[in-house]
PDB file of N, CA and C in Angstrom:
ATOM      1  N   MET K 108     132.544 288.399 154.046  1.00 62.00           N
ATOM      2  CA  MET K 108     132.189 286.999 153.992  1.00 62.00           C
ATOM      3  C   MET K 108     132.259 286.476 152.559  1.00 62.00           C
ATOM      4  N   LYS K 109     132.037 287.324 151.587  1.00 81.00           N
ATOM      5  CA  LYS K 109     132.079 286.867 150.210  1.00 81.00           C
ATOM      6  C   LYS K 109     133.480 286.437 149.807  1.00 81.00           C
ATOM      7  N   LYS K 110     134.486 287.194 150.255  1.00 88.00           N
ATOM      8  CA  LYS K 110     135.853 286.849 149.882  1.00 88.00           C
ATOM      9  C   LYS K 110     136.294 285.541 150.521  1.00 88.00           C
ATOM     10  N   THR K 111     135.858 285.292 151.733  1.00 93.00           N
ATOM     11  CA  THR K 111     136.251 284.042 152.382  1.00 93.00           C
ATOM     12  C   THR K 111     135.599 282.840 151.705  1.00 93.00           C
ATOM     13  N   ASP K 112     134.346 282.979 151.281  1.00 93.00           N
ATOM     14  CA  ASP K 112     133.689 281.878 150.569  1.00 93.00           C
ATOM     15  C   ASP K 112     134.389 281.592 149.247  1.00 93.00           C
ATOM     16  N   LEU K 113     134.791 282.650 148.556  1.00 93.00           N
ATOM     17  CA  LEU K 113     135.503 282.478 147.294  1.00 93.00           C
ATOM     18  C   LEU K 113     136.861 281.818 147.531  1.00 93.00           C
ATOM     19  N   LEU K 114     137.541 282.225 148.584  1.00 95.00           N
ATOM     20  CA  LEU K 114     138.838 281.643 148.915  1.00 95.00           C
ATOM     21  C   LEU K 114     138.705 280.179 149.331  1.00 95.00           C
ATOM     22  N   ILE K 115     137.683 279.869 150.107  1.00 95.00           N
ATOM     23  CA  ILE K 115     137.434 278.478 150.509  1.00 95.00           C
ATOM     24  C   ILE K 115     137.129 277.624 149.281  1.00 95.00           C
ATOM     25  N   GLY K 116     136.365 278.156 148.348  1.00 95.00           N
ATOM     26  CA  GLY K 116     136.068 277.432 147.117  1.00 95.00           C
ATOM     27  C   GLY K 116     137.310 277.169 146.285  1.00 95.00           C
ATOM     28  N   ALA K 117     138.196 278.171 146.208  1.00 95.00           N
ATOM     29  CA  ALA K 117     139.451 277.976 145.478  1.00 95.00           C
ATOM     30  C   ALA K 117     140.315 276.922 146.163  1.00 95.00           C
ATOM     31  N   LEU K 118     140.334 276.958 147.487  1.00 96.00           N
ATOM     32  CA  LEU K 118     141.088 275.952 148.233  1.00 96.00           C
ATOM     33  C   LEU K 118     140.516 274.557 147.995  1.00 96.00           C
ATOM     34  N   ILE K 119     139.204 274.441 147.969  1.00 96.00           N
ATOM     35  CA  ILE K 119     138.561 273.160 147.658  1.00 96.00           C
ATOM     36  C   ILE K 119     138.964 272.691 146.263  1.00 96.00           C
ATOM     37  N   GLY K 120     139.025 273.607 145.318  1.00 95.00           N
ATOM     38  CA  GLY K 120     139.424 273.263 143.950  1.00 95.00           C
ATOM     39  C   GLY K 120     140.845 272.746 143.873  1.00 95.00           C
ATOM     40  N   PHE K 121     141.773 273.409 144.587  1.00 96.00           N
ATOM     41  CA  PHE K 121     143.163 272.950 144.570  1.00 96.00           C
ATOM     42  C   PHE K 121     143.318 271.612 145.283  1.00 96.00           C
ATOM     43  N   VAL K 122     142.623 271.429 146.395  1.00 96.00           N
ATOM     44  CA  VAL K 122     142.704 270.161 147.130  1.00 96.00           C
ATOM     45  C   VAL K 122     142.093 269.028 146.306  1.00 96.00           C
ATOM     46  N   ALA K 123     140.985 269.289 145.636  1.00 95.00           N
ATOM     47  CA  ALA K 123     140.356 268.260 144.811  1.00 95.00           C
ATOM     48  C   ALA K 123     141.273 267.863 143.660  1.00 95.00           C
ATOM     49  N   THR K 124     141.962 268.825 143.077  1.00 94.00           N
ATOM     50  CA  THR K 124     142.902 268.510 142.003  1.00 94.00           C
ATOM     51  C   THR K 124     144.067 267.682 142.521  1.00 94.00           C
ATOM     52  N   PHE K 125     144.595 268.059 143.688  1.00 95.00           N
ATOM     53  CA  PHE K 125     145.689 267.284 144.271  1.00 95.00           C
ATOM     54  C   PHE K 125     145.238 265.854 144.563  1.00 95.00           C
ATOM     55  N   LEU K 126     144.039 265.702 145.125  1.00 95.00           N
ATOM     56  CA  LEU K 126     143.532 264.354 145.418  1.00 95.00           C
ATOM     57  C   LEU K 126     143.323 263.546 144.144  1.00 95.00           C
ATOM     58  N   GLY K 127     142.804 264.195 143.108  1.00 93.00           N
ATOM     59  CA  GLY K 127     142.610 263.502 141.835  1.00 93.00           C
ATOM     60  C   GLY K 127     143.917 263.052 141.220  1.00 93.00           C
ATOM     61  N   THR K 128     144.936 263.898 141.319  1.00 92.00           N
ATOM     62  CA  THR K 128     146.251 263.528 140.801  1.00 92.00           C
ATOM     63  C   THR K 128     146.855 262.404 141.623  1.00 92.00           C
ATOM     64  N   TYR K 129     146.692 262.478 142.930  1.00 93.00           N
ATOM     65  CA  TYR K 129     147.199 261.416 143.808  1.00 93.00           C
ATOM     66  C   TYR K 129     146.513 260.082 143.514  1.00 93.00           C
ATOM     67  N   VAL K 130     145.200 260.116 143.342  1.00 92.00           N
ATOM     68  CA  VAL K 130     144.449 258.892 143.035  1.00 92.00           C
ATOM     69  C   VAL K 130     144.890 258.325 141.698  1.00 92.00           C
ATOM     70  N   PHE K 131     145.139 259.202 140.722  1.00 90.00           N
ATOM     71  CA  PHE K 131     145.605 258.724 139.421  1.00 90.00           C
ATOM     72  C   PHE K 131     146.930 257.994 139.547  1.00 90.00           C
ATOM     73  N   PHE K 132     147.892 258.590 140.244  1.00 90.00           N
ATOM     74  CA  PHE K 132     149.194 257.933 140.380  1.00 90.00           C
ATOM     75  C   PHE K 132     149.103 256.661 141.208  1.00 90.00           C
ATOM     76  N   THR K 133     148.246 256.649 142.209  1.00 89.00           N
ATOM     77  CA  THR K 133     148.157 255.495 143.089  1.00 89.00           C
ATOM     78  C   THR K 133     147.490 254.305 142.401  1.00 89.00           C
ATOM     79  N   PHE K 134     146.386 254.540 141.705  1.00 90.00           N
ATOM     80  CA  PHE K 134     145.614 253.422 141.172  1.00 90.00           C
ATOM     81  C   PHE K 134     145.840 253.136 139.695  1.00 90.00           C
ATOM     82  N   CYS K 135     146.339 254.092 138.935  1.00 87.00           N
ATOM     83  CA  CYS K 135     146.473 253.890 137.490  1.00 87.00           C
ATOM     84  C   CYS K 135     147.907 253.670 137.033  1.00 87.00           C
ATOM     85  N   THR K 136     148.865 253.849 137.921  1.00 86.00           N
ATOM     86  CA  THR K 136     150.262 253.596 137.559  1.00 86.00           C
ATOM     87  C   THR K 136     150.890 252.693 138.608  1.00 86.00           C
ATOM     88  N   GLU K 137     152.046 252.160 138.273  1.00 88.00           N
ATOM     89  CA  GLU K 137     152.743 251.320 139.237  1.00 88.00           C
ATOM     90  C   GLU K 137     153.724 252.125 140.077  1.00 88.00           C
ATOM     91  N   TYR K 138     153.793 253.426 139.855  1.00 86.00           N
ATOM     92  CA  TYR K 138     154.711 254.289 140.588  1.00 86.00           C
ATOM     93  C   TYR K 138     154.051 254.864 141.829  1.00 86.00           C
ATOM     94  N   SER K 139     154.893 255.267 142.790  1.00 87.00           N
ATOM     95  CA  SER K 139     154.357 256.017 143.926  1.00 87.00           C
ATOM     96  C   SER K 139     154.100 257.447 143.464  1.00 87.00           C
ATOM     97  N   PHE K 140     153.550 258.256 144.346  1.00 88.00           N
ATOM     98  CA  PHE K 140     153.174 259.614 143.955  1.00 88.00           C
ATOM     99  C   PHE K 140     154.393 260.431 143.539  1.00 88.00           C
ATOM    100  N   LEU K 141     155.418 260.454 144.376  1.00 90.00           N
ATOM    101  CA  LEU K 141     156.586 261.282 144.073  1.00 90.00           C
ATOM    102  C   LEU K 141     157.358 260.765 142.859  1.00 90.00           C
ATOM    103  N   GLU K 142     157.475 259.446 142.734  1.00 90.00           N
ATOM    104  CA  GLU K 142     158.136 258.875 141.555  1.00 90.00           C
ATOM    105  C   GLU K 142     157.354 259.200 140.289  1.00 90.00           C
ATOM    106  N   GLY K 143     156.042 259.125 140.381  1.00 89.00           N
ATOM    107  CA  GLY K 143     155.196 259.426 139.227  1.00 89.00           C
ATOM    108  C   GLY K 143     155.303 260.877 138.804  1.00 89.00           C
ATOM    109  N   VAL K 144     155.334 261.784 139.778  1.00 89.00           N
ATOM    110  CA  VAL K 144     155.455 263.202 139.453  1.00 89.00           C
ATOM    111  C   VAL K 144     156.785 263.479 138.769  1.00 89.00           C
ATOM    112  N   LYS K 145     157.861 262.913 139.315  1.00 91.00           N
ATOM    113  CA  LYS K 145     159.182 263.114 138.708  1.00 91.00           C
ATOM    114  C   LYS K 145     159.236 262.530 137.298  1.00 91.00           C
ATOM    115  N   GLY K 146     158.675 261.331 137.135  1.00 89.00           N
ATOM    116  CA  GLY K 146     158.685 260.689 135.823  1.00 89.00           C
ATOM    117  C   GLY K 146     157.852 261.433 134.798  1.00 89.00           C
ATOM    118  N   MET K 147     156.677 261.872 135.194  1.00 89.00           N
ATOM    119  CA  MET K 147     155.814 262.599 134.260  1.00 89.00           C
ATOM    120  C   MET K 147     156.398 263.971 133.917  1.00 89.00           C
ATOM    121  N   LYS K 148     157.050 264.594 134.876  1.00 89.00           N
ATOM    122  CA  LYS K 148     157.682 265.887 134.606  1.00 89.00           C
ATOM    123  C   LYS K 148     158.834 265.722 133.621  1.00 89.00           C
ATOM    124  N   SER K 149     159.622 264.660 133.778  1.00 91.00           N
ATOM    125  CA  SER K 149     160.747 264.445 132.865  1.00 91.00           C
ATOM    126  C   SER K 149     160.265 264.102 131.454  1.00 91.00           C
ATOM    127  N   GLN K 150     159.105 263.461 131.346  1.00 91.00           N
ATOM    128  CA  GLN K 150     158.558 263.114 130.039  1.00 91.00           C
ATOM    129  C   GLN K 150     157.693 264.221 129.450  1.00 91.00           C
ATOM    130  N   GLY K 151     157.362 265.225 130.249  1.00 87.00           N
ATOM    131  CA  GLY K 151     156.559 266.336 129.753  1.00 87.00           C
ATOM    132  C   GLY K 151     155.061 266.108 129.845  1.00 87.00           C
ATOM    133  N   PHE K 152     154.625 265.153 130.660  1.00 89.00           N
ATOM    134  CA  PHE K 152     153.206 264.834 130.776  1.00 89.00           C
ATOM    135  C   PHE K 152     152.569 265.307 132.074  1.00 89.00           C
ATOM    136  N   LEU K 153     153.287 266.044 132.893  1.00 87.00           N
ATOM    137  CA  LEU K 153     152.753 266.437 134.199  1.00 87.00           C
ATOM    138  C   LEU K 153     151.527 267.338 134.062  1.00 87.00           C
ATOM    139  N   GLY K 154     151.523 268.225 133.090  1.00 87.00           N
ATOM    140  CA  GLY K 154     150.365 269.088 132.873  1.00 87.00           C
ATOM    141  C   GLY K 154     149.117 268.300 132.527  1.00 87.00           C
ATOM    142  N   LYS K 155     149.281 267.263 131.768  1.00 88.00           N
ATOM    143  CA  LYS K 155     148.142 266.418 131.382  1.00 88.00           C
ATOM    144  C   LYS K 155     147.605 265.638 132.577  1.00 88.00           C
ATOM    145  N   VAL K 156     148.510 265.199 133.445  1.00 89.00           N
ATOM    146  CA  VAL K 156     148.092 264.464 134.641  1.00 89.00           C
ATOM    147  C   VAL K 156     147.366 265.399 135.614  1.00 89.00           C
ATOM    148  N   ILE K 157     147.847 266.617 135.752  1.00 89.00           N
ATOM    149  CA  ILE K 157     147.160 267.595 136.608  1.00 89.00           C
ATOM    150  C   ILE K 157     145.770 267.889 136.048  1.00 89.00           C
ATOM    151  N   THR K 158     145.655 267.953 134.741  1.00 88.00           N
ATOM    152  CA  THR K 158     144.353 268.167 134.124  1.00 88.00           C
ATOM    153  C   THR K 158     143.414 266.999 134.406  1.00 88.00           C
ATOM    154  N   LEU K 159     143.918 265.780 134.375  1.00 88.00           N
ATOM    155  CA  LEU K 159     143.094 264.623 134.736  1.00 88.00           C
ATOM    156  C   LEU K 159     142.658 264.692 136.197  1.00 88.00           C
ATOM    157  N   GLY K 160     143.549 265.167 137.052  1.00 88.00           N
ATOM    158  CA  GLY K 160     143.219 265.315 138.465  1.00 88.00           C
ATOM    159  C   GLY K 160     142.153 266.360 138.705  1.00 88.00           C
ATOM    160  N   ALA K 161     142.056 267.323 137.797  1.00 89.00           N
ATOM    161  CA  ALA K 161     141.070 268.395 137.954  1.00 89.00           C
ATOM    162  C   ALA K 161     139.643 267.935 137.651  1.00 89.00           C
ATOM    163  N   ILE K 162     139.469 266.707 137.237  1.00 91.00           N
ATOM    164  CA  ILE K 162     138.115 266.194 136.985  1.00 91.00           C
ATOM    165  C   ILE K 162     137.304 266.186 138.281  1.00 91.00           C
ATOM    166  N   LEU K 163     137.970 265.993 139.401  1.00 92.00           N
ATOM    167  CA  LEU K 163     137.260 266.032 140.684  1.00 92.00           C
ATOM    168  C   LEU K 163     136.700 267.430 140.986  1.00 92.00           C
ATOM    169  N   ASN K 164     137.243 268.460 140.348  1.00 93.00           N
ATOM    170  CA  ASN K 164     136.679 269.804 140.522  1.00 93.00           C
ATOM    171  C   ASN K 164     135.248 269.868 140.010  1.00 93.00           C
ATOM    172  N   LEU K 165     134.956 269.103 138.981  1.00 93.00           N
ATOM    173  CA  LEU K 165     133.599 269.051 138.452  1.00 93.00           C
ATOM    174  C   LEU K 165     132.634 268.494 139.488  1.00 93.00           C
ATOM    175  N   VAL K 166     133.064 267.462 140.179  1.00 94.00           N
ATOM    176  CA  VAL K 166     132.244 266.870 141.233  1.00 94.00           C
ATOM    177  C   VAL K 166     132.056 267.871 142.374  1.00 94.00           C
ATOM    178  N   ALA K 167     133.150 268.513 142.787  1.00 94.00           N
ATOM    179  CA  ALA K 167     133.065 269.497 143.873  1.00 94.00           C
ATOM    180  C   ALA K 167     132.166 270.668 143.476  1.00 94.00           C
ATOM    181  N   PHE K 168     132.243 271.096 142.232  1.00 95.00           N
ATOM    182  CA  PHE K 168     131.421 272.203 141.748  1.00 95.00           C
ATOM    183  C   PHE K 168     129.936 271.879 141.869  1.00 95.00           C
ATOM    184  N   PHE K 169     129.534 270.699 141.401  1.00 95.00           N
ATOM    185  CA  PHE K 169     128.117 270.353 141.439  1.00 95.00           C
ATOM    186  C   PHE K 169     127.624 270.079 142.861  1.00 95.00           C
ATOM    187  N   ILE K 170     128.484 269.548 143.712  1.00 95.00           N
ATOM    188  CA  ILE K 170     128.098 269.357 145.111  1.00 95.00           C
ATOM    189  C   ILE K 170     127.852 270.710 145.774  1.00 95.00           C
ATOM    190  N   LEU K 171     128.735 271.674 145.531  1.00 95.00           N
ATOM    191  CA  LEU K 171     128.567 273.007 146.113  1.00 95.00           C
ATOM    192  C   LEU K 171     127.333 273.708 145.570  1.00 95.00           C
ATOM    193  N   LEU K 172     127.035 273.517 144.295  1.00 95.00           N
ATOM    194  CA  LEU K 172     125.804 274.101 143.745  1.00 95.00           C
ATOM    195  C   LEU K 172     124.566 273.467 144.368  1.00 95.00           C
ATOM    196  N   LYS K 173     124.620 272.176 144.603  1.00 96.00           N
ATOM    197  CA  LYS K 173     123.495 271.476 145.223  1.00 96.00           C
ATOM    198  C   LYS K 173     123.251 271.974 146.645  1.00 96.00           C
ATOM    199  N   MET K 174     124.341 272.370 147.327  1.00 95.00           N
ATOM    200  CA  MET K 174     124.236 272.869 148.699  1.00 95.00           C
ATOM    201  C   MET K 174     123.969 274.381 148.749  1.00 95.00           C
ATOM    202  N   ASN K 175     123.719 275.003 147.591  1.00 92.00           N
ATOM    203  CA  ASN K 175     123.469 276.445 147.472  1.00 92.00           C
ATOM    204  C   ASN K 175     124.649 277.283 147.961  1.00 92.00           C
ATOM    205  N   LYS K 176     125.844 276.860 147.647  1.00 92.00           N
ATOM    206  CA  LYS K 176     127.069 277.594 147.964  1.00 92.00           C
ATOM    207  C   LYS K 176     127.662 278.114 146.652  1.00 92.00           C
ATOM    208  N   GLU K 177     126.971 279.092 146.049  1.00 93.00           N
ATOM    209  CA  GLU K 177     127.356 279.575 144.728  1.00 93.00           C
ATOM    210  C   GLU K 177     128.724 280.236 144.719  1.00 93.00           C
ATOM    211  N   LEU K 178     129.064 280.992 145.764  1.00 93.00           N
ATOM    212  CA  LEU K 178     130.362 281.657 145.789  1.00 93.00           C
ATOM    213  C   LEU K 178     131.508 280.658 145.936  1.00 93.00           C
ATOM    214  N   MET K 179     131.286 279.609 146.707  1.00 94.00           N
ATOM    215  CA  MET K 179     132.312 278.572 146.814  1.00 94.00           C
ATOM    216  C   MET K 179     132.462 277.846 145.476  1.00 94.00           C
ATOM    217  N   ALA K 180     131.365 277.604 144.794  1.00 95.00           N
ATOM    218  CA  ALA K 180     131.423 276.967 143.478  1.00 95.00           C
ATOM    219  C   ALA K 180     132.165 277.865 142.494  1.00 95.00           C
ATOM    220  N   ARG K 181     131.982 279.171 142.616  1.00 95.00           N
ATOM    221  CA  ARG K 181     132.712 280.108 141.775  1.00 95.00           C
ATOM    222  C   ARG K 181     134.209 280.050 142.079  1.00 95.00           C
ATOM    223  N   GLY K 182     134.564 279.834 143.341  1.00 95.00           N
ATOM    224  CA  GLY K 182     135.963 279.668 143.714  1.00 95.00           C
ATOM    225  C   GLY K 182     136.570 278.419 143.105  1.00 95.00           C
ATOM    226  N   VAL K 183     135.788 277.353 143.015  1.00 96.00           N
ATOM    227  CA  VAL K 183     136.269 276.119 142.377  1.00 96.00           C
ATOM    228  C   VAL K 183     136.540 276.373 140.892  1.00 96.00           C
ATOM    229  N   VAL K 184     135.658 277.126 140.250  1.00 95.00           N
ATOM    230  CA  VAL K 184     135.873 277.461 138.839  1.00 95.00           C
ATOM    231  C   VAL K 184     137.125 278.324 138.689  1.00 95.00           C
ATOM    232  N   PHE K 185     137.312 279.267 139.605  1.00 95.00           N
ATOM    233  CA  PHE K 185     138.508 280.113 139.583  1.00 95.00           C
ATOM    234  C   PHE K 185     139.767 279.265 139.726  1.00 95.00           C
ATOM    235  N   ALA K 186     139.751 278.301 140.626  1.00 95.00           N
ATOM    236  CA  ALA K 186     140.904 277.411 140.808  1.00 95.00           C
ATOM    237  C   ALA K 186     141.156 276.588 139.553  1.00 95.00           C
ATOM    238  N   THR K 187     140.108 276.152 138.905  1.00 94.00           N
ATOM    239  CA  THR K 187     140.251 275.368 137.680  1.00 94.00           C
ATOM    240  C   THR K 187     140.876 276.201 136.566  1.00 94.00           C
ATOM    241  N   ILE K 188     140.457 277.445 136.446  1.00 94.00           N
ATOM    242  CA  ILE K 188     141.032 278.339 135.441  1.00 94.00           C
ATOM    243  C   ILE K 188     142.499 278.602 135.753  1.00 94.00           C
ATOM    244  N   LEU K 189     142.807 278.823 137.024  1.00 94.00           N
ATOM    245  CA  LEU K 189     144.192 279.043 137.437  1.00 94.00           C
ATOM    246  C   LEU K 189     145.049 277.808 137.138  1.00 94.00           C
ATOM    247  N   LEU K 190     144.521 276.639 137.403  1.00 92.00           N
ATOM    248  CA  LEU K 190     145.258 275.404 137.113  1.00 92.00           C
ATOM    249  C   LEU K 190     145.473 275.218 135.614  1.00 92.00           C
ATOM    250  N   ALA K 191     144.495 275.621 134.813  1.00 89.00           N
ATOM    251  CA  ALA K 191     144.653 275.525 133.358  1.00 89.00           C
ATOM    252  C   ALA K 191     145.789 276.424 132.879  1.00 89.00           C
ATOM    253  N   ILE K 192     145.883 277.610 133.459  1.00 92.00           N
ATOM    254  CA  ILE K 192     146.963 278.521 133.098  1.00 92.00           C
ATOM    255  C   ILE K 192     148.311 277.960 133.559  1.00 92.00           C
ATOM    256  N   ILE K 193     148.334 277.397 134.763  1.00 87.00           N
ATOM    257  CA  ILE K 193     149.582 276.827 135.293  1.00 87.00           C
ATOM    258  C   ILE K 193     150.049 275.644 134.458  1.00 87.00           C
ATOM    259  N   THR K 194     149.121 274.796 134.017  1.00 86.00           N
ATOM    260  CA  THR K 194     149.521 273.606 133.247  1.00 86.00           C
ATOM    261  C   THR K 194     150.040 273.968 131.858  1.00 86.00           C
ATOM    262  N   MET K 195     149.740 275.160 131.379  1.00 85.00           N
ATOM    263  CA  MET K 195     150.316 275.570 130.096  1.00 85.00           C
ATOM    264  C   MET K 195     151.813 275.785 130.219  1.00 85.00           C
ATOM    265  N   PHE K 196     152.283 276.140 131.416  1.00 82.00           N
ATOM    266  CA  PHE K 196     153.695 276.436 131.594  1.00 82.00           C
ATOM    267  C   PHE K 196     154.474 275.291 132.254  1.00 82.00           C
ATOM    268  N   VAL K 197     153.798 274.241 132.676  1.00 70.00           N
ATOM    269  CA  VAL K 197     154.499 273.116 133.327  1.00 70.00           C
ATOM    270  C   VAL K 197     154.993 272.144 132.299  1.00 70.00           C
TER     271      VAL K 197
END
């Protein structure tokens, strides 16, 4: 059960980052999601945008801690660390 909670937390972290990135492109730029991703990748800013999207991981982390789901919160932190490593190479 511990591994599944950790995996669910990591999945929550990745989904929260995707939603944060989607919200950024939808409300803060005039581009659609796919156009924004292509444009930011060509300009070299995609890693920075993914990092902005990861701000929702902070919200998910504190919500999970409030609900006493420490292993899921640890999974969110794991996903955030993984995303930080990925954005170094994007």
